[in-house]
Amino acid sequence: MSASAPERKAGQKEESGEETAVSLCDLMERHIAAQLATADAVRAWDERRAASEVTNVAYANRLLDVARDEEAGRLAIVNYRPRGDRESRLKLAYMAAYLIATRGTLNPNEMNSVLEAPCDRPSTSVS
């Protein structure tokens, strides 16, 4: 993106009505960066809170901000529509690794999105 172009979220429509082309690999890289930023922020703000430099409210608000960034990155991957079998497997493997590492879960809609077939085939959902 150029410096003069406005920031857009993954999949957000441009003024022309066309969806921006963001690859699954780009989304995964952004999500990993957000996870690392979250870990760094937790360490830094834990130190500041321990030194009584910030209030508990400021601490909680800052951590909520970075958690929202990480969640947005995760949801961009969950909602990404694979362009083929390779991307479909890559998305599933990434999400499986993420869920195992974080001991997280997906709600039923997120699970259906993760298991969604590539664009060129009909989707099968899990009930």
mmCIF file of C-alpha atoms in Angstrom:
data_model
loop_
_atom_site.group_PDB
_atom_site.id
_atom_site.type_symbol
_atom_site.label_atom_id
_atom_site.label_comp_id
_atom_site.label_asym_id
_atom_site.label_seq_id
_atom_site.Cartn_x
_atom_site.Cartn_y
_atom_site.Cartn_z
ATOM 1 C CA MET A 1 0.000 0.000 0.000
ATOM 2 C CA SER A 2 1.264 3.448 -0.730
ATOM 3 C CA ALA A 3 1.713 6.048 1.976
ATOM 4 C CA SER A 4 -1.111 8.104 0.486
ATOM 5 C CA ALA A 5 -3.578 5.203 0.384
ATOM 6 C CA PRO A 6 -5.962 4.986 3.336
ATOM 7 C CA GLU A 7 -5.569 2.027 5.674
ATOM 8 C CA ARG A 8 -8.057 -0.769 4.996
ATOM 9 C CA LYS A 9 -8.803 -3.933 6.907
ATOM 10 C CA ALA A 10 -8.371 -7.293 5.197
ATOM 11 C CA GLY A 11 -11.131 -7.889 2.681
ATOM 12 C CA GLN A 12 -12.512 -4.357 3.043
ATOM 13 C CA LYS A 13 -13.928 -2.976 -0.180
ATOM 14 C CA GLU A 14 -12.189 -0.189 -2.027
ATOM 15 C CA GLU A 15 -14.124 2.802 -3.349
ATOM 16 C CA SER A 16 -14.307 1.092 -6.749
ATOM 17 C CA GLY A 17 -16.290 -1.718 -5.116
ATOM 18 C CA GLU A 18 -13.594 -4.341 -5.667
ATOM 19 C CA GLU A 19 -12.282 -6.281 -2.718
ATOM 20 C CA THR A 20 -8.631 -5.747 -1.856
ATOM 21 C CA ALA A 21 -6.452 -8.746 -2.624
ATOM 22 C CA VAL A 22 -4.818 -9.895 0.604
ATOM 23 C CA SER A 23 -3.234 -13.320 0.623
ATOM 24 C CA LEU A 24 -3.658 -15.874 3.365
ATOM 25 C CA CYS A 25 0.097 -15.761 3.972
ATOM 26 C CA ASP A 26 -0.099 -11.983 4.497
ATOM 27 C CA LEU A 27 -2.926 -12.448 6.992
ATOM 28 C CA MET A 28 -0.971 -15.119 8.865
ATOM 29 C CA GLU A 29 2.114 -12.888 9.012
ATOM 30 C CA ARG A 30 -0.005 -10.011 10.346
ATOM 31 C CA HIS A 31 -1.583 -12.288 12.951
ATOM 32 C CA ILE A 32 1.788 -13.574 14.119
ATOM 33 C CA ALA A 33 3.040 -9.964 14.352
ATOM 34 C CA ALA A 34 -0.031 -9.059 16.423
ATOM 35 C CA GLN A 35 0.605 -12.018 18.725
ATOM 36 C CA LEU A 36 4.219 -10.940 19.230
ATOM 37 C CA ALA A 37 3.112 -7.343 19.852
ATOM 38 C CA THR A 38 0.620 -8.615 22.422
ATOM 39 C CA ALA A 39 3.305 -10.610 24.235
ATOM 40 C CA ASP A 40 5.670 -7.602 24.186
ATOM 41 C CA ALA A 41 2.936 -5.280 25.461
ATOM 42 C CA VAL A 42 2.033 -7.648 28.289
ATOM 43 C CA ARG A 43 5.678 -7.814 29.413
ATOM 44 C CA ALA A 44 6.188 -4.046 29.166
ATOM 45 C CA TRP A 45 2.953 -3.134 30.900
ATOM 46 C CA ASP A 46 3.491 -5.777 33.603
ATOM 47 C CA GLU A 47 6.811 -4.084 34.387
ATOM 48 C CA ARG A 48 5.221 -0.629 34.418
ATOM 49 C CA ARG A 49 2.394 -1.821 36.663
ATOM 50 C CA ALA A 50 4.843 -3.547 39.022
ATOM 51 C CA ALA A 51 6.794 -0.277 39.264
ATOM 52 C CA SER A 52 3.504 1.554 40.017
ATOM 53 C CA GLU A 53 3.949 3.706 36.894
ATOM 54 C CA VAL A 54 0.402 3.035 35.652
ATOM 55 C CA THR A 55 -2.978 2.439 37.193
ATOM 56 C CA ASN A 56 -4.732 -0.885 36.898
ATOM 57 C CA VAL A 57 -7.311 0.776 34.629
ATOM 58 C CA ALA A 58 -4.653 2.091 32.225
ATOM 59 C CA TYR A 59 -2.987 -1.330 32.290
ATOM 60 C CA ALA A 60 -6.250 -3.119 31.483
ATOM 61 C CA ASN A 61 -7.148 -0.661 28.715
ATOM 62 C CA ARG A 62 -3.776 -1.025 26.995
ATOM 63 C CA LEU A 63 -3.903 -4.810 27.122
ATOM 64 C CA LEU A 64 -7.450 -4.728 25.764
ATOM 65 C CA ASP A 65 -6.210 -2.650 22.802
ATOM 66 C CA VAL A 66 -3.509 -5.147 21.861
ATOM 67 C CA ALA A 67 -5.862 -8.082 22.435
ATOM 68 C CA ARG A 68 -8.315 -6.510 19.974
ATOM 69 C CA ASP A 69 -5.559 -6.255 17.358
ATOM 70 C CA GLU A 70 -4.705 -9.926 17.818
ATOM 71 C CA GLU A 71 -8.382 -10.903 17.638
ATOM 72 C CA ALA A 72 -8.866 -8.894 14.438
ATOM 73 C CA GLY A 73 -5.931 -10.748 12.882
ATOM 74 C CA ARG A 74 -7.327 -14.108 13.955
ATOM 75 C CA LEU A 75 -10.797 -13.289 12.642
ATOM 76 C CA ALA A 76 -9.355 -12.148 9.306
ATOM 77 C CA ILE A 77 -7.888 -15.632 8.902
ATOM 78 C CA VAL A 78 -11.051 -17.375 10.129
ATOM 79 C CA ASN A 79 -13.150 -15.401 7.628
ATOM 80 C CA TYR A 80 -10.668 -15.702 4.750
ATOM 81 C CA ARG A 81 -12.115 -17.547 1.751
ATOM 82 C CA PRO A 82 -9.453 -19.983 0.437
ATOM 83 C CA ARG A 83 -8.703 -19.775 -3.288
ATOM 84 C CA GLY A 84 -7.917 -23.452 -3.686
ATOM 85 C CA ASP A 85 -7.214 -26.733 -1.914
ATOM 86 C CA ARG A 86 -3.686 -25.678 -0.926
ATOM 87 C CA GLU A 87 -4.923 -22.505 0.797
ATOM 88 C CA SER A 88 -7.754 -24.451 2.393
ATOM 89 C CA ARG A 89 -5.291 -26.916 3.947
ATOM 90 C CA LEU A 90 -2.933 -24.098 4.950
ATOM 91 C CA LYS A 91 -5.748 -22.189 6.678
ATOM 92 C CA LEU A 92 -6.889 -25.321 8.517
ATOM 93 C CA ALA A 93 -3.334 -26.230 9.594
ATOM 94 C CA TYR A 94 -2.635 -22.672 10.799
ATOM 95 C CA MET A 95 -5.848 -22.488 12.803
ATOM 96 C CA ALA A 96 -5.300 -25.958 14.277
ATOM 97 C CA ALA A 97 -1.779 -24.986 15.379
ATOM 98 C CA TYR A 98 -3.061 -21.696 16.807
ATOM 99 C CA LEU A 99 -5.847 -23.413 18.760
ATOM 100 C CA ILE A 100 -3.501 -26.084 20.117
ATOM 101 C CA ALA A 101 -0.887 -23.494 21.146
ATOM 102 C CA THR A 102 -3.419 -21.200 22.820
ATOM 103 C CA ARG A 103 -5.774 -23.934 24.020
ATOM 104 C CA GLY A 104 -8.464 -21.843 22.394
ATOM 105 C CA THR A 105 -11.786 -22.739 20.838
ATOM 106 C CA LEU A 106 -13.926 -21.523 17.966
ATOM 107 C CA ASN A 107 -17.626 -20.795 18.037
ATOM 108 C CA PRO A 108 -19.755 -22.794 15.531
ATOM 109 C CA ASN A 109 -19.768 -20.004 12.909
ATOM 110 C CA GLU A 110 -15.978 -19.661 13.101
ATOM 111 C CA MET A 111 -15.610 -23.449 12.826
ATOM 112 C CA ASN A 112 -17.767 -23.500 9.680
ATOM 113 C CA SER A 113 -15.688 -20.694 8.190
ATOM 114 C CA VAL A 114 -12.419 -22.489 8.940
ATOM 115 C CA LEU A 115 -13.712 -25.696 7.369
ATOM 116 C CA GLU A 116 -15.177 -23.886 4.349
ATOM 117 C CA ALA A 117 -14.241 -25.301 0.976
ATOM 118 C CA PRO A 118 -12.289 -23.211 -1.535
ATOM 119 C CA CYS A 119 -14.201 -20.599 -3.571
ATOM 120 C CA ASP A 120 -14.612 -22.845 -6.574
ATOM 121 C CA ARG A 121 -16.484 -25.616 -4.744
ATOM 122 C CA PRO A 122 -19.674 -25.681 -2.686
ATOM 123 C CA SER A 123 -19.100 -25.454 1.030
ATOM 124 C CA THR A 124 -19.950 -28.149 3.560
ATOM 125 C CA SER A 125 -20.793 -26.958 7.037
ATOM 126 C CA VAL A 126 -20.499 -28.583 10.429
ATOM 127 C CA SER A 127 -23.600 -28.497 12.617
#
